[in-house]
Amino acid sequence: MKRKRYTKDDLINIIKNFYIENNKIPSAEDFKSSSPSTSTFYRHFKSWEDALVSSGFKRTSKNIEHSKVELIDLLKKYYHEFNEVPTAKGLESKENYPSYVPYFKKFGSLKNALIEAGLFELRADKHNFDRDKTFSKEDCLHLLDEYIKRNNRIPTINELKDDKNMPSDMRYYNLFGGLNNALSELGYDPINIGKYSDENLISKLIQLYNDINKVPTCSDIDNCEYTPYSKCYTERFGSLYVAYDLAEIPYDISIKQIDDETIIHMWNDLKNNLQRTPTIRDIENCSFDFSNAIRYRWGSYAEFLIDMGEEQNYNKYNCRYYFSDKGKLKCSSYEEYVITNYLEDNDIIFSKEKMYKDVIKEDTTMRRFDWVITYENKTYYVEYFGMTGMEEYDKKAKQKIEDCNKNNINLVTIYPKDLKLKSFDEIFSFLQVS
């Protein structure tokens, strides 16, 4: 049976009843594992603060809208009140201060806001903010190799984040497209590293299941110190659920029985692993029949994203639109967004979405180049072919390449594998950025 649809009045009454029954103003956390879930409130009220205010409760300072000047003044006030430089954790814990979220939205990061407030240099751990930038590709490979030889296993994501002497997992993503690609460059087999037998893998999965007292997710496995990465399980057994079967771990993935919270939890795991909002293609590529589970419970992925408070701006290939940080240029995918940011950050002169017919006189289509770059009196026409593997898309990409070759267009092509195996400096080596 499909879940109940709540009206705004229903949700207001639920908040009021919670207050009467529990003698306290509810937090978003109080509804994390209930029905209606927190995301349902966000869909109707945009924020938890708005939900409380609509229910007659006083607005707090946590998520109230502040100007840039007000946010800077609050950082200075925090410093003088507590005699310490504000941290994200500190802001979150102080009732009369906003969280780090508005700083991220207004300044791009808490660090940028602290610099503007003149407080960043006072932080004892300021060297940790940019620690990743100090690690070159060679450093990342050497330190990873040393870690594996010393421990006979791959470091977990949390270990990479917490060990200040190691690059973070995001550094490996930015330089190599992911930790597995770095392992491959070192000559390791990411799936069989540590020489785990099938029996050993299953026993570790059982141990994790007993330790956390729930069915392990990919995120649980990746952050566990004694299990290899979840990809080892999916590659070795074809699916994590086959491994569950072998380990005799009970689970229920019936799309008609799985509850909202489990789906949301799985979606958040995927979002955290991707470091972006999953597209419908990401959902469909999951081993579990994720897309049908979402459609059964929500009707469509679009409705689900509304419940999750995500923007509904997707192109025909189900990729979310993004806007570059500086020029606010429209980008048709996350990959296109980060490439555009790279060009903007390095002050490269370029235009976006130039029509083919403006370059090729005989062209009558509505096709556009992703970027047209002018550098040292030369013009480069750049296309990112990010949806390879789709018949319709591949056919159009091939036609673009043929038309450019026929008309002597200086075309630069970028594919997903390039983003995984190369840095942006390498991809755009002809620009001599570094």
Short mmCIF file of C-alpha atoms in Angstrom, two decimals:
data_model
loop_
_atom_site.label_atom_id
_atom_site.label_comp_id
_atom_site.label_asym_id
_atom_site.label_seq_id
_atom_site.Cartn_x
_atom_site.Cartn_y
_atom_site.Cartn_z
CA MET A 1 0.00 0.00 0.00
CA LYS A 2 1.30 3.43 -0.91
CA ARG A 3 2.22 5.85 1.85
CA LYS A 4 -0.15 8.51 3.12
CA ARG A 5 0.06 11.98 1.57
CA TYR A 6 0.12 14.71 4.22
CA THR A 7 -1.23 18.24 3.87
CA LYS A 8 0.45 21.24 5.46
CA ASP A 9 -2.31 21.40 8.10
CA ASP A 10 -1.75 17.71 8.92
CA LEU A 11 1.94 18.35 9.56
CA ILE A 12 1.26 21.43 11.71
CA ASN A 13 -1.12 19.38 13.89
CA ILE A 14 1.48 16.61 14.19
CA ILE A 15 4.07 19.11 15.45
CA LYS A 16 1.60 20.57 17.95
CA ASN A 17 0.57 17.12 19.20
CA PHE A 18 4.21 16.15 19.62
CA TYR A 19 4.75 19.22 21.80
CA ILE A 20 1.67 18.39 23.94
CA GLU A 21 2.65 14.72 24.38
CA ASN A 22 6.38 15.24 24.99
CA ASN A 23 6.43 18.73 26.57
CA LYS A 24 9.19 19.91 24.24
CA ILE A 25 9.51 21.57 20.84
CA PRO A 26 10.32 18.81 18.34
CA SER A 27 13.53 18.80 16.33
CA ALA A 28 13.95 17.45 12.81
CA GLU A 29 15.79 14.52 14.37
CA ASP A 30 12.63 13.49 16.26
CA PHE A 31 10.96 12.63 12.95
CA LYS A 32 13.97 11.00 11.29
CA SER A 33 12.63 7.47 11.77
CA SER A 34 8.90 8.12 11.79
CA SER A 35 6.05 8.67 9.40
CA PRO A 36 5.76 11.39 8.24
CA SER A 37 9.51 11.66 7.86
CA THR A 38 11.59 14.82 8.16
CA SER A 39 11.82 15.07 4.37
CA THR A 40 8.02 15.35 4.14
CA PHE A 41 8.13 18.44 6.37
CA TYR A 42 10.91 19.91 4.21
CA ARG A 43 8.81 19.43 1.09
CA HIS A 44 5.98 21.48 2.55
CA PHE A 45 7.90 24.07 4.57
CA LYS A 46 11.37 24.29 2.90
CA SER A 47 13.06 24.16 6.32
CA TRP A 48 12.43 22.85 9.81
CA GLU A 49 12.43 26.41 11.11
CA ASP A 50 9.56 27.32 8.80
CA ALA A 51 7.61 24.27 9.98
CA LEU A 52 8.00 25.31 13.63
CA VAL A 53 7.10 28.93 12.94
CA SER A 54 3.99 27.86 11.00
CA SER A 55 3.05 25.74 14.03
CA GLY A 56 3.22 28.76 16.34
CA PHE A 57 6.69 28.31 17.82
CA LYS A 58 9.35 31.00 18.03
CA ARG A 59 12.05 31.08 15.35
CA THR A 60 15.54 30.25 16.63
CA SER A 61 18.83 31.58 15.29
CA LYS A 62 20.00 28.31 13.71
CA ASN A 63 18.71 28.72 10.17
CA ILE A 64 17.32 32.23 10.12
CA GLU A 65 18.30 34.21 7.03
CA HIS A 66 21.32 36.47 7.67
CA SER A 67 23.15 38.93 5.47
CA LYS A 68 26.89 38.57 4.88
CA VAL A 69 27.60 41.42 7.28
CA GLU A 70 25.47 39.83 10.00
CA LEU A 71 27.19 36.46 9.55
CA ILE A 72 30.63 38.06 9.90
CA ASP A 73 29.51 39.96 13.02
CA LEU A 74 28.25 36.70 14.53
CA LEU A 75 31.63 35.03 13.96
CA LYS A 76 33.34 37.89 15.78
CA LYS A 77 30.76 37.77 18.57
CA TYR A 78 31.33 33.99 18.92
CA TYR A 79 35.09 34.53 19.21
CA HIS A 80 34.76 37.15 21.96
CA GLU A 81 32.07 35.21 23.85
CA PHE A 82 33.84 31.83 23.91
CA ASN A 83 37.47 32.93 23.40
CA GLU A 84 37.89 30.51 20.51
CA VAL A 85 37.68 30.68 16.74
CA PRO A 86 34.34 29.27 15.51
CA THR A 87 34.30 25.79 13.98
CA ALA A 88 31.48 24.06 12.12
CA LYS A 89 30.95 21.77 15.12
CA GLY A 90 31.03 24.70 17.53
CA LEU A 91 28.47 26.72 15.57
CA GLU A 92 26.19 23.71 15.38
CA SER A 93 26.29 23.26 19.16
CA LYS A 94 25.57 26.89 20.12
CA GLU A 95 21.85 27.68 20.34
CA ASN A 96 22.05 31.40 19.52
CA TYR A 97 24.32 31.06 16.50
CA PRO A 98 23.62 29.96 12.92
CA SER A 99 25.00 26.66 11.71
CA TYR A 100 27.85 26.49 9.20
CA VAL A 101 25.29 26.07 6.36
CA PRO A 102 24.57 29.79 5.75
CA TYR A 103 28.33 30.44 5.73
CA PHE A 104 28.75 27.79 3.08
CA LYS A 105 25.93 29.32 1.02
CA LYS A 106 27.07 32.94 1.35
CA PHE A 107 30.86 32.56 1.30
CA GLY A 108 31.50 29.17 -0.31
CA SER A 109 33.06 27.80 2.88
CA LEU A 110 33.46 28.58 6.57
CA LYS A 111 37.16 29.21 5.90
CA ASN A 112 36.36 32.04 3.50
CA ALA A 113 34.05 33.63 6.08
CA LEU A 114 36.72 33.34 8.80
CA ILE A 115 39.26 35.02 6.52
CA GLU A 116 36.86 37.89 5.89
CA ALA A 117 36.23 38.18 9.63
CA GLY A 118 39.99 38.26 10.30
CA LEU A 119 39.82 35.12 12.43
CA PHE A 120 41.26 32.41 10.22
CA GLU A 121 44.90 33.07 11.15
CA LEU A 122 43.94 32.53 14.82
CA ARG A 123 42.86 28.93 14.25
CA ALA A 124 45.40 26.47 15.64
CA ASP A 125 44.52 23.91 12.98
CA LYS A 126 44.55 26.30 10.02
CA HIS A 127 47.22 24.21 8.27
CA ASN A 128 44.72 21.36 7.97
CA PHE A 129 42.30 23.34 5.80
CA ASP A 130 44.45 23.16 2.71
CA ARG A 131 46.42 20.04 3.54
CA ASP A 132 45.15 18.22 0.46
CA LYS A 133 46.69 20.77 -1.89
CA THR A 134 50.15 19.88 -0.59
CA PHE A 135 49.85 16.30 -1.88
CA SER A 136 50.91 15.77 -5.50
CA LYS A 137 49.86 12.72 -7.54
CA GLU A 138 53.23 11.14 -6.74
CA ASP A 139 52.75 11.83 -3.01
CA CYS A 140 49.28 10.27 -3.09
CA LEU A 141 50.53 7.11 -4.79
CA HIS A 142 53.59 6.77 -2.55
CA LEU A 143 51.64 7.24 0.71
CA LEU A 144 48.90 4.85 -0.41
CA ASP A 145 51.47 2.21 -1.35
CA GLU A 146 53.26 2.60 1.98
CA TYR A 147 49.99 2.30 3.90
CA ILE A 148 48.99 -0.91 2.11
CA LYS A 149 52.41 -2.51 2.62
CA ARG A 150 52.37 -1.55 6.29
CA ASN A 151 48.80 -2.70 7.03
CA ASN A 152 48.12 -5.19 4.23
CA ARG A 153 44.82 -3.47 3.47
CA ILE A 154 43.33 -0.35 1.89
CA PRO A 155 42.70 2.61 4.23
CA THR A 156 39.04 3.32 4.95
CA ILE A 157 37.43 6.60 3.89
CA ASN A 158 37.29 7.76 7.51
CA GLU A 159 40.98 6.97 8.01
CA LEU A 160 41.87 9.08 4.99
CA LYS A 161 39.76 11.93 6.30
CA ASP A 162 41.15 11.77 9.85
CA ASP A 163 44.84 11.11 9.17
CA LYS A 164 46.40 14.52 8.53
CA ASN A 165 49.52 12.86 7.11
CA MET A 166 47.51 11.20 4.36
CA PRO A 167 45.59 12.75 1.44
CA SER A 168 41.82 12.67 1.92
CA ASP A 169 39.53 10.45 -0.15
CA MET A 170 38.45 13.57 -2.10
CA ARG A 171 42.08 14.24 -3.11
CA TYR A 172 42.18 10.78 -4.70
CA TYR A 173 38.86 11.51 -6.39
CA ASN A 174 40.08 14.86 -7.77
CA LEU A 175 43.44 13.56 -9.00
CA PHE A 176 42.56 10.02 -10.09
CA GLY A 177 38.78 9.86 -10.30
CA GLY A 178 38.67 7.64 -7.22
CA LEU A 179 40.79 5.52 -4.89
CA ASN A 180 40.41 2.41 -7.05
CA ASN A 181 42.02 4.18 -10.01
CA ALA A 182 44.98 5.14 -7.82
CA LEU A 183 45.29 1.51 -6.71
CA SER A 184 45.30 0.40 -10.34
CA GLU A 185 48.11 2.86 -11.13
CA LEU A 186 50.13 1.24 -8.35
CA GLY A 187 49.53 -2.17 -9.91
CA TYR A 188 47.12 -3.41 -7.25
CA ASP A 189 43.91 -5.23 -8.00
CA PRO A 190 41.38 -3.21 -5.94
CA ILE A 191 39.06 -6.22 -5.79
CA ASN A 192 41.56 -8.79 -4.56
CA ILE A 193 43.97 -6.65 -2.56
CA GLY A 194 44.80 -8.33 0.72
CA LYS A 195 44.15 -11.70 -0.98
CA TYR A 196 40.74 -12.19 0.62
CA SER A 197 39.14 -15.54 -0.10
CA ASP A 198 35.38 -15.75 -0.63
CA GLU A 199 35.07 -17.35 2.80
CA ASN A 200 37.13 -14.57 4.39
CA LEU A 201 34.99 -11.88 2.78
CA ILE A 202 31.79 -13.50 3.98
CA SER A 203 33.10 -13.98 7.53
CA LYS A 204 34.05 -10.29 7.71
CA LEU A 205 30.60 -9.32 6.48
CA ILE A 206 29.01 -11.48 9.19
CA GLN A 207 31.29 -9.89 11.80
CA LEU A 208 30.28 -6.39 10.67
CA TYR A 209 26.60 -7.38 10.71
CA ASN A 210 26.94 -8.59 14.31
CA ASP A 211 28.93 -5.53 15.36
CA ILE A 212 26.51 -2.90 14.03
CA ASN A 213 23.36 -5.01 14.56
CA LYS A 214 21.87 -4.20 11.14
CA VAL A 215 22.30 -5.13 7.48
CA PRO A 216 25.55 -3.38 6.40
CA THR A 217 25.25 -0.75 3.69
CA CYS A 218 28.01 0.07 1.21
CA SER A 219 28.91 3.03 3.42
CA ASP A 220 29.16 0.79 6.52
CA ILE A 221 31.50 -1.57 4.67
CA ASP A 222 33.67 1.21 3.25
CA ASN A 223 34.12 2.79 6.68
CA CYS A 224 34.86 -0.46 8.50
CA GLU A 225 38.51 -1.05 9.43
CA TYR A 226 38.52 -4.82 8.92
CA THR A 227 36.51 -5.20 5.69
CA PRO A 228 37.74 -4.40 2.17
CA TYR A 229 35.81 -1.82 0.16
CA SER A 230 32.21 -2.62 -0.80
CA LYS A 231 33.25 -2.78 -4.45
CA CYS A 232 35.22 -5.90 -3.58
CA TYR A 233 31.93 -7.57 -2.63
CA THR A 234 29.97 -6.34 -5.65
CA GLU A 235 32.73 -7.32 -8.08
CA ARG A 236 33.41 -10.70 -6.47
CA PHE A 237 29.79 -11.78 -5.98
CA GLY A 238 27.99 -9.66 -8.59
CA SER A 239 25.83 -7.94 -5.96
CA LEU A 240 25.98 -7.12 -2.28
CA TYR A 241 22.72 -9.04 -1.86
CA VAL A 242 24.34 -12.25 -3.11
CA ALA A 243 26.91 -11.74 -0.36
CA TYR A 244 24.06 -11.26 2.14
CA ASP A 245 22.61 -14.58 1.00
CA LEU A 246 25.94 -16.38 1.41
CA ALA A 247 26.38 -14.82 4.85
CA GLU A 248 22.77 -15.76 5.74
CA ILE A 249 22.12 -12.12 6.67
CA PRO A 250 18.34 -11.54 6.59
CA TYR A 251 17.16 -8.69 4.40
CA ASP A 252 14.03 -7.73 2.50
CA ILE A 253 14.33 -5.83 -0.78
CA SER A 254 10.77 -6.32 -1.99
CA ILE A 255 9.82 -3.02 -3.64
CA LYS A 256 6.35 -3.43 -2.19
CA GLN A 257 7.54 -3.89 1.38
CA ILE A 258 10.62 -1.68 1.76
CA ASP A 259 9.82 1.38 3.89
CA ASP A 260 10.42 5.05 3.13
CA GLU A 261 13.25 5.46 5.64
CA THR A 262 15.24 2.54 4.18
CA ILE A 263 14.96 4.00 0.69
CA ILE A 264 15.98 7.46 1.92
CA HIS A 265 18.91 5.94 3.84
CA MET A 266 20.09 4.04 0.74
CA TRP A 267 19.71 7.18 -1.38
CA ASN A 268 21.77 9.22 1.11
CA ASP A 269 24.47 6.53 1.07
CA LEU A 270 24.60 6.81 -2.72
CA LYS A 271 24.64 10.61 -2.59
CA ASN A 272 27.52 10.58 -0.08
CA ASN A 273 29.50 8.13 -2.21
CA LEU A 274 28.96 10.20 -5.37
CA GLN A 275 29.47 13.54 -3.56
CA ARG A 276 26.51 14.91 -5.57
CA THR A 277 22.79 14.43 -6.11
CA PRO A 278 22.25 11.06 -7.86
CA THR A 279 20.67 11.17 -11.31
CA ILE A 280 18.06 8.66 -12.42
CA ARG A 281 20.84 6.89 -14.32
CA ASP A 282 22.82 6.50 -11.07
CA ILE A 283 19.71 5.05 -9.41
CA GLU A 284 19.10 2.60 -12.25
CA ASN A 285 22.72 1.39 -12.10
CA CYS A 286 22.34 0.20 -8.50
CA SER A 287 22.36 -3.56 -8.01
CA PHE A 288 19.10 -3.36 -6.04
CA ASP A 289 15.99 -2.47 -8.08
CA PHE A 290 16.19 1.00 -6.56
CA SER A 291 14.39 2.97 -9.27
CA ASN A 292 11.29 0.76 -9.13
CA ALA A 293 11.23 0.92 -5.33
CA ILE A 294 11.23 4.72 -5.51
CA ARG A 295 8.58 4.78 -8.24
CA TYR A 296 6.38 2.40 -6.24
CA ARG A 297 6.53 4.52 -3.09
CA TRP A 298 6.69 8.03 -4.60
CA GLY A 299 5.26 7.63 -8.10
CA SER A 300 8.38 9.02 -9.79
CA TYR A 301 11.99 9.99 -9.04
CA ALA A 302 10.97 13.64 -9.53
CA GLU A 303 8.44 13.35 -6.69
CA PHE A 304 11.04 11.66 -4.52
CA LEU A 305 13.51 14.51 -5.10
CA ILE A 306 10.85 17.06 -4.14
CA ASP A 307 10.40 15.18 -0.85
CA MET A 308 14.17 15.28 -0.34
CA GLY A 309 14.24 19.03 -0.93
CA GLU A 310 16.24 18.72 -4.16
CA GLU A 311 15.84 21.04 -7.13
CA GLN A 312 13.90 19.79 -10.16
CA ASN A 313 16.19 20.89 -12.97
CA TYR A 314 17.18 17.89 -15.07
CA ASN A 315 17.96 17.61 -18.77
CA LYS A 316 16.69 14.98 -21.21
CA TYR A 317 19.39 12.54 -20.14
CA ASN A 318 18.31 12.91 -16.49
CA CYS A 319 21.39 14.89 -15.51
CA ARG A 320 20.91 17.77 -13.12
CA TYR A 321 21.64 21.30 -14.30
CA TYR A 322 24.30 23.22 -12.35
CA PHE A 323 25.52 26.81 -12.53
CA SER A 324 29.21 27.66 -12.38
CA ASP A 325 30.49 29.40 -9.26
CA LYS A 326 31.79 32.61 -10.82
CA GLY A 327 30.04 33.19 -14.13
CA LYS A 328 26.79 31.40 -13.18
CA LEU A 329 26.94 29.57 -16.51
CA LYS A 330 24.44 26.75 -17.04
CA CYS A 331 26.01 23.27 -17.08
CA SER A 332 24.22 20.09 -18.10
CA SER A 333 25.95 17.78 -15.61
CA TYR A 334 28.12 17.83 -12.50
CA GLU A 335 31.19 16.96 -14.61
CA GLU A 336 30.49 19.87 -16.94
CA TYR A 337 30.08 22.08 -13.88
CA VAL A 338 33.50 21.22 -12.42
CA ILE A 339 35.19 21.63 -15.83
CA THR A 340 33.62 25.08 -16.21
CA ASN A 341 34.75 26.03 -12.70
CA TYR A 342 38.28 24.95 -13.61
CA LEU A 343 38.31 27.23 -16.65
CA GLU A 344 36.88 30.13 -14.66
CA ASP A 345 39.29 29.63 -11.75
CA ASN A 346 42.27 29.73 -14.12
CA ASP A 347 41.00 32.82 -15.98
CA ILE A 348 40.77 30.98 -19.30
CA ILE A 349 38.88 32.94 -21.96
CA PHE A 350 35.99 30.81 -23.20
CA SER A 351 32.36 30.90 -24.25
CA LYS A 352 29.67 28.37 -23.40
CA GLU A 353 27.08 26.66 -25.62
CA LYS A 354 28.20 28.15 -28.97
CA MET A 355 26.00 26.97 -31.84
CA TYR A 356 27.50 24.62 -34.45
CA LYS A 357 25.78 26.62 -37.22
CA ASP A 358 27.75 29.70 -36.14
CA VAL A 359 30.96 27.80 -36.88
CA ILE A 360 29.92 25.49 -39.73
CA LYS A 361 27.98 27.46 -42.36
CA GLU A 362 26.12 24.45 -43.78
CA ASP A 363 24.96 23.24 -40.38
CA THR A 364 21.21 23.61 -39.77
CA THR A 365 20.96 21.79 -36.42
CA MET A 366 20.53 23.19 -32.91
CA ARG A 367 23.72 21.52 -31.68
CA ARG A 368 26.05 23.44 -29.41
CA PHE A 369 29.70 23.12 -28.37
CA ASP A 370 30.15 22.74 -24.61
CA TRP A 371 33.02 25.23 -24.58
CA VAL A 372 34.91 27.34 -27.11
CA ILE A 373 38.32 28.33 -25.71
CA THR A 374 40.55 31.08 -27.07
CA TYR A 375 44.18 30.68 -26.05
CA GLU A 376 47.32 32.23 -27.61
CA ASN A 377 45.44 33.20 -30.77
CA LYS A 378 44.10 29.68 -31.23
CA THR A 379 40.52 28.48 -30.90
CA TYR A 380 39.65 25.12 -29.37
CA TYR A 381 36.17 23.63 -29.56
CA VAL A 382 35.60 21.33 -26.58
CA GLU A 383 32.95 18.64 -26.13
CA TYR A 384 32.39 16.53 -23.03
CA PHE A 385 30.78 13.22 -24.05
CA GLY A 386 29.57 12.15 -20.64
CA MET A 387 26.73 9.76 -21.51
CA THR A 388 28.59 7.17 -23.54
CA GLY A 389 26.88 3.81 -23.69
CA MET A 390 23.48 5.18 -24.68
CA GLU A 391 22.75 4.33 -28.32
CA GLU A 392 21.05 7.62 -29.22
CA TYR A 393 23.71 9.70 -27.46
CA ASP A 394 26.65 7.78 -28.98
CA LYS A 395 25.22 8.20 -32.47
CA LYS A 396 24.97 11.98 -32.04
CA ALA A 397 28.46 12.19 -30.51
CA LYS A 398 29.93 10.28 -33.46
CA GLN A 399 28.19 12.63 -35.91
CA LYS A 400 29.60 15.66 -34.10
CA ILE A 401 33.14 14.31 -34.37
CA GLU A 402 32.72 13.48 -38.06
CA ASP A 403 31.31 16.92 -38.88
CA CYS A 404 34.15 18.66 -37.04
CA ASN A 405 36.80 16.54 -38.80
CA LYS A 406 35.19 17.22 -42.19
CA ASN A 407 35.23 20.97 -41.57
CA ASN A 408 38.73 21.10 -40.03
CA ILE A 409 37.37 22.14 -36.63
CA ASN A 410 39.98 21.96 -33.84
CA LEU A 411 37.88 19.66 -31.64
CA VAL A 412 38.97 18.55 -28.17
CA THR A 413 36.96 15.59 -26.82
CA ILE A 414 36.69 14.67 -23.15
CA TYR A 415 35.21 11.38 -21.89
CA PRO A 416 34.34 10.13 -18.38
CA LYS A 417 37.45 7.91 -18.37
CA ASP A 418 39.59 11.04 -18.87
CA LEU A 419 38.16 12.57 -15.70
CA LYS A 420 38.92 9.35 -13.83
CA LEU A 421 42.49 8.88 -15.06
CA LYS A 422 43.74 12.45 -15.53
CA SER A 423 43.79 15.75 -13.65
CA PHE A 424 42.29 18.84 -15.26
CA ASP A 425 45.79 20.22 -15.78
CA GLU A 426 46.58 17.12 -17.83
CA ILE A 427 43.32 17.24 -19.80
CA PHE A 428 43.90 20.90 -20.66
CA SER A 429 47.68 20.60 -20.99
CA PHE A 430 47.54 22.65 -24.22
CA LEU A 431 46.54 25.65 -22.08
CA GLN A 432 49.69 25.42 -19.93
CA VAL A 433 47.76 26.45 -16.81
CA SER A 434 50.23 25.17 -14.23
#
